[in-house]
């Protein structure tokens, strides 16, 4: 596609354009491939919102919109399971015995946030308006964080129940936003977006593999629950604004806690997104692409 056609595609999206990053643990690598395809089409965000790992990727985009795709590609190629989920079985048992609520400390994730976004970084220092979606424990409802320290907001948005500890901030306790809003479409509208570009980790457009073990049953159940939220909200939001739902790669039996397949996910995601964007035409409000 030529430059003029690429620009016309971007211009056909009413501004502000919001990139909506869904949650999915290590499946967040999928979003890097999607961003590579979007960059080729010269589609960039004016606003950014994310849930869980999507809040991390989104913060990188908001901090450095032009260089984020390359930076994230390098970062994802370096991340290991041990960095994010430190300690073996005995360490997990000790953490659970002490905390009663979770298996891993969030110290490894906090270190990664400080290393790549800067210690003490705040939302106000980002180049683009950015928000991280969490679940407020007391009300069991979505809560959007978009001011103040980045680290605590991102740790709250990624605080998977049972995996990481809840985060206390501003007198409230928070868990991972994926519990109630894994793909924060309505929250993007509340930020003032007039077009949404959705980067969903959970293999949108493809059926999930049938589970063959107890861990896969648990994962399947979680992913179906997260998909249902997006399936319900996407058509409703799309009745008001264009919603470009980037298709994902074919679904694989990959745990969101497994970081051994990130490069494969990036490549396959790019391969799925590129032809979709090549043929995309925006004609007003509507849902463009899959919502599940």
Short mmCIF file of C-alpha atoms in Angstrom, two decimals:
data_model
loop_
_atom_site.label_atom_id
_atom_site.label_comp_id
_atom_site.label_asym_id
_atom_site.label_seq_id
_atom_site.Cartn_x
_atom_site.Cartn_y
_atom_site.Cartn_z
CA UNK A 1 0.00 0.00 0.00
CA UNK A 2 1.39 3.43 -0.90
CA UNK A 3 2.02 6.29 1.50
CA UNK A 4 -1.01 8.26 0.32
CA UNK A 5 -3.32 5.30 0.89
CA UNK A 6 -1.76 4.66 4.30
CA UNK A 7 -2.38 8.25 5.30
CA UNK A 8 -5.98 8.10 4.05
CA UNK A 9 -6.58 5.09 6.29
CA UNK A 10 -5.27 6.98 9.32
CA UNK A 11 -7.23 10.06 8.36
CA UNK A 12 -10.43 8.03 8.07
CA UNK A 13 -10.25 7.38 11.83
CA UNK A 14 -11.82 10.33 13.68
CA UNK A 15 -9.58 11.69 16.42
CA UNK A 16 -8.69 11.30 19.13
CA UNK A 17 -7.66 7.74 18.28
CA UNK A 18 -7.19 5.47 21.30
CA UNK A 19 -5.12 2.29 21.33
CA UNK A 20 -6.85 -0.18 23.65
CA UNK A 21 -4.47 -2.83 25.04
CA UNK A 22 -6.07 -5.94 26.55
CA UNK A 23 -4.62 -8.19 29.22
CA UNK A 24 -3.11 -11.66 28.85
CA UNK A 25 0.22 -12.12 30.65
CA UNK A 26 2.99 -13.32 28.33
CA UNK A 27 0.48 -13.21 25.46
CA UNK A 28 1.10 -9.46 25.54
CA UNK A 29 3.82 -10.21 22.97
CA UNK A 30 0.98 -10.46 20.44
CA UNK A 31 0.48 -6.72 20.78
CA UNK A 32 4.03 -6.04 19.57
CA UNK A 33 3.31 -7.74 16.24
CA UNK A 34 0.07 -5.78 15.95
CA UNK A 35 1.93 -2.52 16.59
CA UNK A 36 4.50 -3.38 13.93
CA UNK A 37 1.69 -3.73 11.38
CA UNK A 38 0.02 -0.53 12.59
CA UNK A 39 3.31 1.36 12.32
CA UNK A 40 3.66 0.33 8.69
CA UNK A 41 0.23 1.83 8.06
CA UNK A 42 1.26 5.02 9.90
CA UNK A 43 -1.55 4.53 12.42
CA UNK A 44 -0.55 6.00 15.77
CA UNK A 45 -2.56 6.77 18.90
CA UNK A 46 -3.57 10.07 20.48
CA UNK A 47 -4.61 8.29 23.68
CA UNK A 48 -3.66 4.98 25.30
CA UNK A 49 -5.46 2.72 27.76
CA UNK A 50 -4.59 -0.77 28.91
CA UNK A 51 -5.45 -3.58 31.28
CA UNK A 52 -2.91 -5.86 32.97
CA UNK A 53 0.03 -6.53 30.61
CA UNK A 54 -1.73 -4.17 28.23
CA UNK A 55 -1.21 -1.36 30.72
CA UNK A 56 2.53 -2.06 30.60
CA UNK A 57 2.69 -2.07 26.81
CA UNK A 58 0.43 0.96 26.72
CA UNK A 59 2.65 2.92 29.09
CA UNK A 60 5.64 2.30 26.80
CA UNK A 61 3.65 3.61 23.84
CA UNK A 62 2.51 6.68 25.79
CA UNK A 63 6.07 7.40 26.94
CA UNK A 64 7.68 7.12 23.49
CA UNK A 65 5.05 6.86 20.72
CA UNK A 66 7.57 6.88 17.86
CA UNK A 67 10.09 4.44 19.31
CA UNK A 68 7.80 2.19 21.36
CA UNK A 69 7.39 -0.58 18.79
CA UNK A 70 11.12 -1.17 18.42
CA UNK A 71 11.72 -0.80 22.16
CA UNK A 72 9.01 -3.28 23.03
CA UNK A 73 10.29 -5.78 20.48
CA UNK A 74 13.70 -5.73 22.18
CA UNK A 75 12.23 -5.80 25.67
CA UNK A 76 9.93 -8.74 24.98
CA UNK A 77 12.79 -10.73 23.50
CA UNK A 78 14.66 -10.37 26.82
CA UNK A 79 11.91 -11.00 29.37
CA UNK A 80 11.97 -14.36 31.15
CA UNK A 81 9.49 -16.11 33.38
CA UNK A 82 11.94 -15.89 36.29
CA UNK A 83 12.05 -12.11 36.03
CA UNK A 84 8.29 -11.73 36.26
CA UNK A 85 7.50 -14.75 38.47
CA UNK A 86 10.62 -15.22 40.61
CA UNK A 87 11.34 -18.31 42.70
CA UNK A 88 10.69 -22.03 42.45
CA UNK A 89 8.09 -24.28 44.06
CA UNK A 90 9.53 -23.96 47.58
CA UNK A 91 9.66 -20.19 47.30
CA UNK A 92 6.07 -20.11 46.09
CA UNK A 93 5.00 -22.28 49.03
CA UNK A 94 6.73 -19.95 51.49
CA UNK A 95 5.15 -16.90 49.89
CA UNK A 96 1.69 -18.49 50.05
CA UNK A 97 2.19 -19.60 53.66
CA UNK A 98 3.19 -16.08 54.65
CA UNK A 99 0.69 -14.11 52.57
CA UNK A 100 -2.26 -16.54 52.48
CA UNK A 101 -3.35 -14.89 49.21
CA UNK A 102 -0.70 -15.18 46.48
CA UNK A 103 2.20 -17.22 45.12
CA UNK A 104 4.67 -14.60 43.90
CA UNK A 105 6.00 -11.25 45.10
CA UNK A 106 5.68 -8.40 42.60
CA UNK A 107 9.28 -7.29 43.18
CA UNK A 108 10.46 -8.67 39.83
CA UNK A 109 7.74 -6.85 37.93
CA UNK A 110 8.41 -3.64 39.87
CA UNK A 111 12.08 -3.86 38.92
CA UNK A 112 11.21 -4.27 35.24
CA UNK A 113 8.87 -1.25 35.37
CA UNK A 114 11.56 0.92 36.92
CA UNK A 115 14.23 -0.34 34.53
CA UNK A 116 12.31 0.29 31.34
CA UNK A 117 10.02 3.22 32.25
CA UNK A 118 12.22 4.92 34.84
CA UNK A 119 12.14 4.83 38.63
CA UNK A 120 9.64 7.34 39.96
CA UNK A 121 7.99 7.89 36.57
CA UNK A 122 4.51 9.42 36.60
CA UNK A 123 1.56 9.56 34.21
CA UNK A 124 2.07 13.29 33.92
CA UNK A 125 5.53 12.76 32.37
CA UNK A 126 4.22 10.59 29.53
CA UNK A 127 3.97 12.07 26.06
CA UNK A 128 0.39 10.83 25.52
CA UNK A 129 -2.59 10.65 27.88
CA UNK A 130 -2.55 7.14 29.34
CA UNK A 131 -4.70 5.09 31.72
CA UNK A 132 -4.35 1.75 33.49
CA UNK A 133 -7.48 -0.24 34.36
CA UNK A 134 -7.69 -2.08 37.67
CA UNK A 135 -10.35 -3.88 39.69
CA UNK A 136 -11.27 -2.13 42.92
CA UNK A 137 -11.62 -4.95 45.43
CA UNK A 138 -14.22 -3.33 47.69
CA UNK A 139 -16.70 -2.67 44.86
CA UNK A 140 -15.55 -5.43 42.46
CA UNK A 141 -15.75 -2.87 39.65
CA UNK A 142 -13.33 -1.34 37.12
CA UNK A 143 -11.28 1.59 38.35
CA UNK A 144 -9.12 3.72 36.04
CA UNK A 145 -5.79 5.12 37.21
CA UNK A 146 -4.35 7.94 35.09
CA UNK A 147 -2.48 10.28 37.42
CA UNK A 148 0.42 10.01 39.83
CA UNK A 149 3.08 7.29 40.09
CA UNK A 150 3.23 4.81 37.23
CA UNK A 151 4.74 1.91 39.14
CA UNK A 152 1.94 1.43 41.66
CA UNK A 153 -0.73 1.88 38.97
CA UNK A 154 0.86 -0.71 36.70
CA UNK A 155 1.41 -3.13 39.57
CA UNK A 156 -2.27 -2.74 40.47
CA UNK A 157 -3.41 -3.31 36.89
CA UNK A 158 -1.27 -6.49 36.68
CA UNK A 159 -2.04 -7.87 40.16
CA UNK A 160 -3.45 -11.23 39.03
CA UNK A 161 -5.49 -12.64 41.96
CA UNK A 162 -3.73 -15.57 43.56
CA UNK A 163 -0.54 -14.85 41.62
CA UNK A 164 0.48 -11.37 42.83
CA UNK A 165 -0.47 -9.38 45.93
CA UNK A 166 -3.20 -6.73 45.75
CA UNK A 167 -1.99 -3.13 45.59
CA UNK A 168 -3.03 -0.41 48.00
CA UNK A 169 -3.17 3.07 46.57
CA UNK A 170 -5.06 6.20 47.61
CA UNK A 171 -6.71 4.28 50.46
CA UNK A 172 -8.11 1.60 48.15
CA UNK A 173 -7.07 -1.97 47.31
CA UNK A 174 -6.81 -3.16 43.71
CA UNK A 175 -6.45 -6.35 41.70
CA UNK A 176 -5.78 -6.95 38.01
CA UNK A 177 -8.21 -5.07 35.78
CA UNK A 178 -8.72 -8.19 33.69
CA UNK A 179 -11.06 -9.53 36.37
CA UNK A 180 -13.79 -7.12 35.25
CA UNK A 181 -12.57 -5.29 32.13
CA UNK A 182 -9.88 -7.15 30.21
CA UNK A 183 -10.41 -5.06 27.08
CA UNK A 184 -11.32 -1.58 28.37
CA UNK A 185 -13.52 -0.33 25.54
CA UNK A 186 -16.00 1.73 27.55
CA UNK A 187 -13.19 3.30 29.54
CA UNK A 188 -11.53 4.38 26.28
CA UNK A 189 -14.70 6.23 25.30
CA UNK A 190 -14.73 7.89 28.72
CA UNK A 191 -11.24 9.24 27.96
CA UNK A 192 -12.70 11.10 24.99
CA UNK A 193 -11.72 8.71 22.19
CA UNK A 194 -13.57 8.97 18.89
CA UNK A 195 -11.93 5.91 17.30
CA UNK A 196 -10.64 2.75 18.97
CA UNK A 197 -7.87 0.45 17.77
CA UNK A 198 -8.06 -2.72 19.87
CA UNK A 199 -5.02 -4.88 20.56
CA UNK A 200 -6.47 -7.96 22.26
CA UNK A 201 -4.07 -10.72 23.37
CA UNK A 202 -6.58 -13.54 23.49
CA UNK A 203 -6.39 -14.70 19.86
CA UNK A 204 -9.33 -12.64 18.52
CA UNK A 205 -10.96 -14.20 15.49
CA UNK A 206 -9.95 -17.77 16.38
CA UNK A 207 -11.44 -20.60 18.39
CA UNK A 208 -9.58 -21.60 21.54
CA UNK A 209 -8.04 -25.10 21.62
CA UNK A 210 -10.03 -27.67 23.56
CA UNK A 211 -8.35 -28.12 26.98
CA UNK A 212 -6.58 -31.41 27.60
CA UNK A 213 -5.37 -31.02 31.20
CA UNK A 214 -6.49 -29.39 34.44
CA UNK A 215 -4.25 -26.31 33.98
CA UNK A 216 -5.59 -25.92 30.45
CA UNK A 217 -9.17 -26.18 31.74
CA UNK A 218 -8.48 -23.35 34.20
CA UNK A 219 -6.83 -21.26 31.48
CA UNK A 220 -9.66 -21.97 29.02
CA UNK A 221 -12.25 -20.87 31.57
CA UNK A 222 -10.40 -17.63 32.30
CA UNK A 223 -9.97 -16.78 28.62
CA UNK A 224 -13.61 -17.48 27.80
CA UNK A 225 -14.67 -15.21 30.67
CA UNK A 226 -12.40 -12.42 29.46
CA UNK A 227 -13.59 -12.86 25.87
CA UNK A 228 -17.24 -12.56 26.87
CA UNK A 229 -16.71 -9.04 28.18
CA UNK A 230 -15.22 -7.89 24.88
CA UNK A 231 -17.88 -9.73 22.85
CA UNK A 232 -20.60 -7.92 24.77
CA UNK A 233 -19.07 -4.44 24.77
CA UNK A 234 -17.51 -4.19 21.31
CA UNK A 235 -20.78 -4.01 19.30
CA UNK A 236 -22.25 -1.52 21.77
CA UNK A 237 -19.24 0.79 21.58
CA UNK A 238 -19.04 0.33 17.80
CA UNK A 239 -22.52 1.78 17.43
CA UNK A 240 -21.00 5.12 18.42
CA UNK A 241 -17.44 5.10 17.03
CA UNK A 242 -15.25 3.07 14.65
CA UNK A 243 -13.74 0.09 16.51
CA UNK A 244 -10.82 -1.48 14.65
CA UNK A 245 -10.38 -4.89 16.27
CA UNK A 246 -7.03 -6.25 15.11
CA UNK A 247 -7.21 -10.01 14.39
CA UNK A 248 -4.76 -12.20 16.28
CA UNK A 249 -2.71 -15.24 15.33
CA UNK A 250 -4.12 -18.75 15.43
CA UNK A 251 -4.67 -19.82 19.04
CA UNK A 252 -1.95 -21.96 20.63
CA UNK A 253 -1.69 -23.92 23.86
CA UNK A 254 0.51 -21.30 25.52
CA UNK A 255 0.17 -20.39 29.18
CA UNK A 256 0.12 -16.64 29.94
CA UNK A 257 2.87 -17.44 32.47
CA UNK A 258 5.18 -18.88 29.78
CA UNK A 259 7.62 -16.45 28.14
CA UNK A 260 9.36 -18.96 25.86
CA UNK A 261 7.25 -18.23 22.77
CA UNK A 262 7.29 -14.43 22.61
CA UNK A 263 9.14 -14.12 19.29
CA UNK A 264 6.81 -16.66 17.66
CA UNK A 265 3.77 -14.74 18.95
CA UNK A 266 5.15 -11.43 17.66
CA UNK A 267 5.80 -12.83 14.19
CA UNK A 268 2.48 -14.67 13.87
CA UNK A 269 0.57 -11.65 15.15
CA UNK A 270 2.21 -9.39 12.58
CA UNK A 271 1.36 -11.89 9.85
CA UNK A 272 -2.31 -11.81 10.89
CA UNK A 273 -2.59 -8.04 11.31
CA UNK A 274 -0.81 -6.88 8.16
CA UNK A 275 -3.23 -8.20 5.48
CA UNK A 276 -6.20 -7.11 7.57
CA UNK A 277 -4.92 -3.54 7.72
CA UNK A 278 -3.93 -3.59 4.04
CA UNK A 279 -7.58 -4.13 3.12
CA UNK A 280 -9.20 -2.05 5.84
CA UNK A 281 -11.62 0.71 4.88
CA UNK A 282 -13.30 2.82 7.54
CA UNK A 283 -16.80 4.02 6.73
CA UNK A 284 -18.04 5.58 9.94
CA UNK A 285 -18.96 3.91 13.25
CA UNK A 286 -18.91 0.13 13.27
CA UNK A 287 -16.96 -2.93 14.27
CA UNK A 288 -14.10 -3.67 11.88
CA UNK A 289 -12.61 -7.11 12.52
CA UNK A 290 -13.38 -9.77 15.12
CA UNK A 291 -14.45 -9.05 18.70
CA UNK A 292 -13.48 -12.47 20.06
#
